[in-house]
mmCIF file with all atom_site columns, C-alpha atoms in Angstrom:
data_model
loop_
_atom_site.group_PDB
_atom_site.id
_atom_site.type_symbol
_atom_site.label_atom_id
_atom_site.label_alt_id
_atom_site.label_comp_id
_atom_site.label_asym_id
_atom_site.label_entity_id
_atom_site.label_seq_id
_atom_site.pdbx_PDB_ins_code
_atom_site.Cartn_x
_atom_site.Cartn_y
_atom_site.Cartn_z
_atom_site.occupancy
_atom_site.B_iso_or_equiv
_atom_site.pdbx_formal_charge
_atom_site.auth_seq_id
_atom_site.auth_comp_id
_atom_site.auth_asym_id
_atom_site.auth_atom_id
_atom_site.pdbx_PDB_model_num
ATOM 1   C CA . MET G 1 1   ? -79.841  40.420 -2.162  1.00 0.00 ? 1   MET G CA 1
ATOM 2   C CA . GLU G 1 2   ? -83.598  40.865 -1.957  1.00 0.00 ? 2   GLU G CA 1
ATOM 3   C CA . ILE G 1 3   ? -84.003  40.951 -5.736  1.00 0.00 ? 3   ILE G CA 1
ATOM 4   C CA . LEU G 1 4   ? -82.084  37.687 -6.105  1.00 0.00 ? 4   LEU G CA 1
ATOM 5   C CA . GLU G 1 5   ? -84.261  36.052 -3.454  1.00 0.00 ? 5   GLU G CA 1
ATOM 6   C CA . ILE G 1 6   ? -87.443  37.204 -5.193  1.00 0.00 ? 6   ILE G CA 1
ATOM 7   C CA . VAL G 1 7   ? -86.201  35.984 -8.566  1.00 0.00 ? 7   VAL G CA 1
ATOM 8   C CA . LEU G 1 8   ? -85.265  32.591 -7.102  1.00 0.00 ? 8   LEU G CA 1
ATOM 9   C CA . LEU G 1 9   ? -88.609  32.229 -5.336  1.00 0.00 ? 9   LEU G CA 1
ATOM 10  C CA . VAL G 1 10  ? -90.505  33.064 -8.527  1.00 0.00 ? 10  VAL G CA 1
ATOM 11  C CA . LEU G 1 11  ? -88.325  30.540 -10.375 1.00 0.00 ? 11  LEU G CA 1
ATOM 12  C CA . LEU G 1 12  ? -89.172  27.954 -7.705  1.00 0.00 ? 12  LEU G CA 1
ATOM 13  C CA . LEU G 1 13  ? -92.903  28.582 -8.018  1.00 0.00 ? 13  LEU G CA 1
ATOM 14  C CA . ILE G 1 14  ? -92.885  28.458 -11.816 1.00 0.00 ? 14  ILE G CA 1
ATOM 15  C CA . SER G 1 15  ? -90.768  25.306 -11.991 1.00 0.00 ? 15  SER G CA 1
ATOM 16  C CA . ALA G 1 16  ? -92.868  23.570 -9.320  1.00 0.00 ? 16  ALA G CA 1
ATOM 17  C CA . ALA G 1 17  ? -96.094  24.401 -11.154 1.00 0.00 ? 17  ALA G CA 1
ATOM 18  C CA . PHE G 1 18  ? -94.591  23.233 -14.454 1.00 0.00 ? 18  PHE G CA 1
ATOM 19  C CA . ILE G 1 19  ? -93.444  19.948 -12.907 1.00 0.00 ? 19  ILE G CA 1
ATOM 20  C CA . VAL G 1 20  ? -96.935  19.258 -11.565 1.00 0.00 ? 20  VAL G CA 1
ATOM 21  C CA . VAL G 1 21  ? -98.627  20.064 -14.876 1.00 0.00 ? 21  VAL G CA 1
ATOM 22  C CA . ALA G 1 22  ? -96.095  18.129 -16.968 1.00 0.00 ? 22  ALA G CA 1
ATOM 23  C CA . VAL G 1 23  ? -96.350  15.024 -14.795 1.00 0.00 ? 23  VAL G CA 1
ATOM 24  C CA . VAL G 1 24  ? -100.129 15.089 -14.948 1.00 0.00 ? 24  VAL G CA 1
ATOM 25  C CA . LEU G 1 25  ? -100.076 15.427 -18.752 1.00 0.00 ? 25  LEU G CA 1
ATOM 26  C CA . GLN G 1 26  ? -97.720  12.479 -19.294 1.00 0.00 ? 26  GLN G CA 1
ATOM 27  C CA . LYS G 1 27  ? -99.205  9.175  -20.304 1.00 0.00 ? 27  LYS G CA 1
ATOM 28  C CA . SER G 1 28  ? -98.879  6.118  -18.117 1.00 0.00 ? 28  SER G CA 1
ATOM 29  C CA . ASN G 1 29  ? -96.494  3.357  -19.210 1.00 0.00 ? 29  ASN G CA 1
ATOM 30  C CA . GLU G 1 30  ? -98.870  0.668  -18.035 1.00 0.00 ? 30  GLU G CA 1
ATOM 31  C CA . ASP G 1 31  ? -101.442 -0.758 -20.434 1.00 0.00 ? 31  ASP G CA 1
ATOM 32  C CA . GLY G 1 32  ? -103.375 -2.400 -17.657 1.00 0.00 ? 32  GLY G CA 1
ATOM 33  C CA . LEU G 1 33  ? -105.364 -5.538 -18.315 1.00 0.00 ? 33  LEU G CA 1
ATOM 34  C CA . SER G 1 34  ? -106.304 -4.580 -21.874 1.00 0.00 ? 34  SER G CA 1
ATOM 35  C CA . GLY G 1 35  ? -102.669 -4.698 -23.026 1.00 0.00 ? 35  GLY G CA 1
ATOM 36  C CA . THR G 1 36  ? -102.216 -8.127 -21.500 1.00 0.00 ? 36  THR G CA 1
ATOM 37  C CA . ILE G 1 37  ? -105.323 -9.628 -23.087 1.00 0.00 ? 37  ILE G CA 1
ATOM 38  C CA . SER G 1 38  ? -104.828 -8.163 -26.545 1.00 0.00 ? 38  SER G CA 1
ATOM 39  C CA . GLY G 1 39  ? -101.100 -8.892 -26.607 1.00 0.00 ? 39  GLY G CA 1
ATOM 40  C CA . GLY G 1 40  ? -100.303 -5.396 -27.796 1.00 0.00 ? 40  GLY G CA 1
ATOM 41  C CA . ALA G 1 41  ? -97.003  -5.292 -25.947 1.00 0.00 ? 41  ALA G CA 1
ATOM 42  C CA . GLU G 1 42  ? -95.690  -8.306 -27.844 1.00 0.00 ? 42  GLU G CA 1
ATOM 43  C CA . THR G 1 43  ? -96.261  -7.008 -31.348 1.00 0.00 ? 43  THR G CA 1
ATOM 44  C CA . PHE G 1 44  ? -93.746  -4.962 -33.279 1.00 0.00 ? 44  PHE G CA 1
ATOM 45  C CA . TYR G 1 45  ? -96.023  -1.947 -33.463 1.00 0.00 ? 45  TYR G CA 1
ATOM 46  C CA . GLY G 1 46  ? -96.782  -2.067 -29.743 1.00 0.00 ? 46  GLY G CA 1
ATOM 47  C CA . LYS G 1 47  ? -93.175  -1.540 -28.708 1.00 0.00 ? 47  LYS G CA 1
ATOM 48  C CA . ASP G 1 48  ? -91.901  1.974  -27.980 1.00 0.00 ? 48  ASP G CA 1
ATOM 49  C CA . LYS G 1 49  ? -94.890  3.720  -29.431 1.00 0.00 ? 49  LYS G CA 1
ATOM 50  C CA . SER G 1 50  ? -94.480  6.808  -27.299 1.00 0.00 ? 50  SER G CA 1
ATOM 51  C CA . SER G 1 51  ? -95.187  10.034 -29.103 1.00 0.00 ? 51  SER G CA 1
ATOM 52  C CA . ASP G 1 52  ? -92.957  13.040 -29.527 1.00 0.00 ? 52  ASP G CA 1
ATOM 53  C CA . THR G 1 53  ? -95.155  14.899 -27.066 1.00 0.00 ? 53  THR G CA 1
ATOM 54  C CA . ASP G 1 54  ? -94.408  12.361 -24.332 1.00 0.00 ? 54  ASP G CA 1
ATOM 55  C CA . ARG G 1 55  ? -90.675  12.546 -24.980 1.00 0.00 ? 55  ARG G CA 1
ATOM 56  C CA . THR G 1 56  ? -90.763  16.335 -24.969 1.00 0.00 ? 56  THR G CA 1
ATOM 57  C CA . LEU G 1 57  ? -92.761  16.398 -21.725 1.00 0.00 ? 57  LEU G CA 1
ATOM 58  C CA . TYR G 1 58  ? -90.290  13.982 -20.149 1.00 0.00 ? 58  TYR G CA 1
ATOM 59  C CA . LYS G 1 59  ? -87.296  16.114 -21.146 1.00 0.00 ? 59  LYS G CA 1
ATOM 60  C CA . CYS G 1 60  ? -88.964  19.337 -20.020 1.00 0.00 ? 60  CYS G CA 1
ATOM 61  C CA . THR G 1 61  ? -89.935  17.741 -16.702 1.00 0.00 ? 61  THR G CA 1
ATOM 62  C CA . LEU G 1 62  ? -86.353  16.622 -16.170 1.00 0.00 ? 62  LEU G CA 1
ATOM 63  C CA . ILE G 1 63  ? -85.012  20.094 -16.950 1.00 0.00 ? 63  ILE G CA 1
ATOM 64  C CA . ALA G 1 64  ? -87.604  21.737 -14.665 1.00 0.00 ? 64  ALA G CA 1
ATOM 65  C CA . ALA G 1 65  ? -86.684  19.332 -11.843 1.00 0.00 ? 65  ALA G CA 1
ATOM 66  C CA . ILE G 1 66  ? -82.994  20.183 -12.228 1.00 0.00 ? 66  ILE G CA 1
ATOM 67  C CA . VAL G 1 67  ? -83.781  23.920 -12.246 1.00 0.00 ? 67  VAL G CA 1
ATOM 68  C CA . PHE G 1 68  ? -85.987  23.448 -9.178  1.00 0.00 ? 68  PHE G CA 1
ATOM 69  C CA . GLY G 1 69  ? -83.250  21.587 -7.310  1.00 0.00 ? 69  GLY G CA 1
ATOM 70  C CA . LEU G 1 70  ? -80.594  24.166 -8.169  1.00 0.00 ? 70  LEU G CA 1
ATOM 71  C CA . ALA G 1 71  ? -82.901  27.026 -7.132  1.00 0.00 ? 71  ALA G CA 1
ATOM 72  C CA . VAL G 1 72  ? -83.580  25.330 -3.790  1.00 0.00 ? 72  VAL G CA 1
ATOM 73  C CA . LEU G 1 73  ? -79.846  24.968 -3.198  1.00 0.00 ? 73  LEU G CA 1
ATOM 74  C CA . ALA G 1 74  ? -79.251  28.607 -4.167  1.00 0.00 ? 74  ALA G CA 1
ATOM 75  C CA . VAL G 1 75  ? -81.980  29.837 -1.792  1.00 0.00 ? 75  VAL G CA 1
ATOM 76  C CA . PHE G 1 76  ? -80.503  27.719 0.986   1.00 0.00 ? 76  PHE G CA 1
ATOM 77  C CA . VAL G 1 77  ? -77.014  29.124 0.402   1.00 0.00 ? 77  VAL G CA 1
ATOM 78  C CA . ILE G 1 78  ? -78.011  32.803 0.250   1.00 0.00 ? 78  ILE G CA 1
ATOM 79  C CA . GLN G 1 79  ? -80.424  32.814 3.163   1.00 0.00 ? 79  GLN G CA 1
ATOM 80  C CA . PRO G 1 80  ? -79.133  34.526 6.291   1.00 0.00 ? 80  PRO G CA 1
ATOM 81  C CA . ASP G 1 81  ? -78.219  32.490 9.329   1.00 0.00 ? 81  ASP G CA 1
ATOM 82  C CA . TYR G 1 82  ? -80.947  33.431 11.776  1.00 0.00 ? 82  TYR G CA 1
ATOM 83  C CA . ALA G 1 83  ? -79.468  31.352 14.583  1.00 0.00 ? 83  ALA G CA 1
ATOM 84  C CA . GLU G 1 84  ? -76.499  33.715 14.789  1.00 0.00 ? 84  GLU G CA 1
ATOM 85  C CA . SER G 1 85  ? -78.569  36.867 14.265  1.00 0.00 ? 85  SER G CA 1
ATOM 86  C CA . TYR G 1 86  ? -81.008  36.443 17.150  1.00 0.00 ? 86  TYR G CA 1
ATOM 87  C CA . SER G 1 87  ? -80.691  34.890 20.567  1.00 0.00 ? 87  SER G CA 1
ATOM 88  C CA . LEU G 1 88  ? -83.300  32.480 21.928  1.00 0.00 ? 88  LEU G CA 1
ATOM 89  C CA . ASP G 1 89  ? -84.866  35.239 24.043  1.00 0.00 ? 89  ASP G CA 1
ATOM 90  C CA . ALA G 1 90  ? -85.154  37.483 20.992  1.00 0.00 ? 90  ALA G CA 1
ATOM 91  C CA . TRP G 1 91  ? -86.949  34.697 19.113  1.00 0.00 ? 91  TRP G CA 1
ATOM 92  C CA . LYS G 1 92  ? -89.383  34.266 22.012  1.00 0.00 ? 92  LYS G CA 1
ATOM 93  C CA . ASP G 1 93  ? -90.135  38.000 21.932  1.00 0.00 ? 93  ASP G CA 1
ATOM 94  C CA . ILE G 1 94  ? -90.666  37.919 18.153  1.00 0.00 ? 94  ILE G CA 1
ATOM 95  C CA . ILE G 1 95  ? -93.013  34.939 18.363  1.00 0.00 ? 95  ILE G CA 1
ATOM 96  C CA . ASN G 1 96  ? -94.961  36.349 21.305  1.00 0.00 ? 96  ASN G CA 1
ATOM 97  C CA . SER G 1 97  ? -95.394  39.744 19.666  1.00 0.00 ? 97  SER G CA 1
ATOM 98  C CA . SER G 1 98  ? -96.314  38.286 16.264  1.00 0.00 ? 98  SER G CA 1
ATOM 99  C CA . TYR G 1 99  ? -98.972  35.865 17.417  1.00 0.00 ? 99  TYR G CA 1
ATOM 100 C CA . SER G 1 100 ? -100.283 37.467 20.600  1.00 0.00 ? 100 SER G CA 1
ATOM 101 C CA . HIS G 1 101 ? -103.373 38.835 18.795  1.00 0.00 ? 101 HIS G CA 1
ATOM 102 C CA . LEU G 1 102 ? -104.461 35.284 17.983  1.00 0.00 ? 102 LEU G CA 1
ATOM 103 C CA . PHE G 1 103 ? -104.779 34.244 21.620  1.00 0.00 ? 103 PHE G CA 1
ATOM 104 C CA . LYS G 1 104 ? -106.986 37.078 22.881  1.00 0.00 ? 104 LYS G CA 1
#
């Protein structure tokens, strides 16, 4: 079970990093004020002039988001139920022993 958790967490980190990079690399759909003044959106050549790179980035971002969502669900399903494993007093002991060195 530990190997599966590690693989899923690595998959989560890679897909999250890819989503961030791919979104940053995509071009904005807004022309701003320059597109309004020049009338570029109304011409034939101004319509749907997105490049193959933008389409590929969009598809890859969508796939990475789906992989990310499925990995999150898988991690949630395979994680142990800690509420049934430890009582409230056991959790207090764990927290007190783990962080007691910080309050000295």
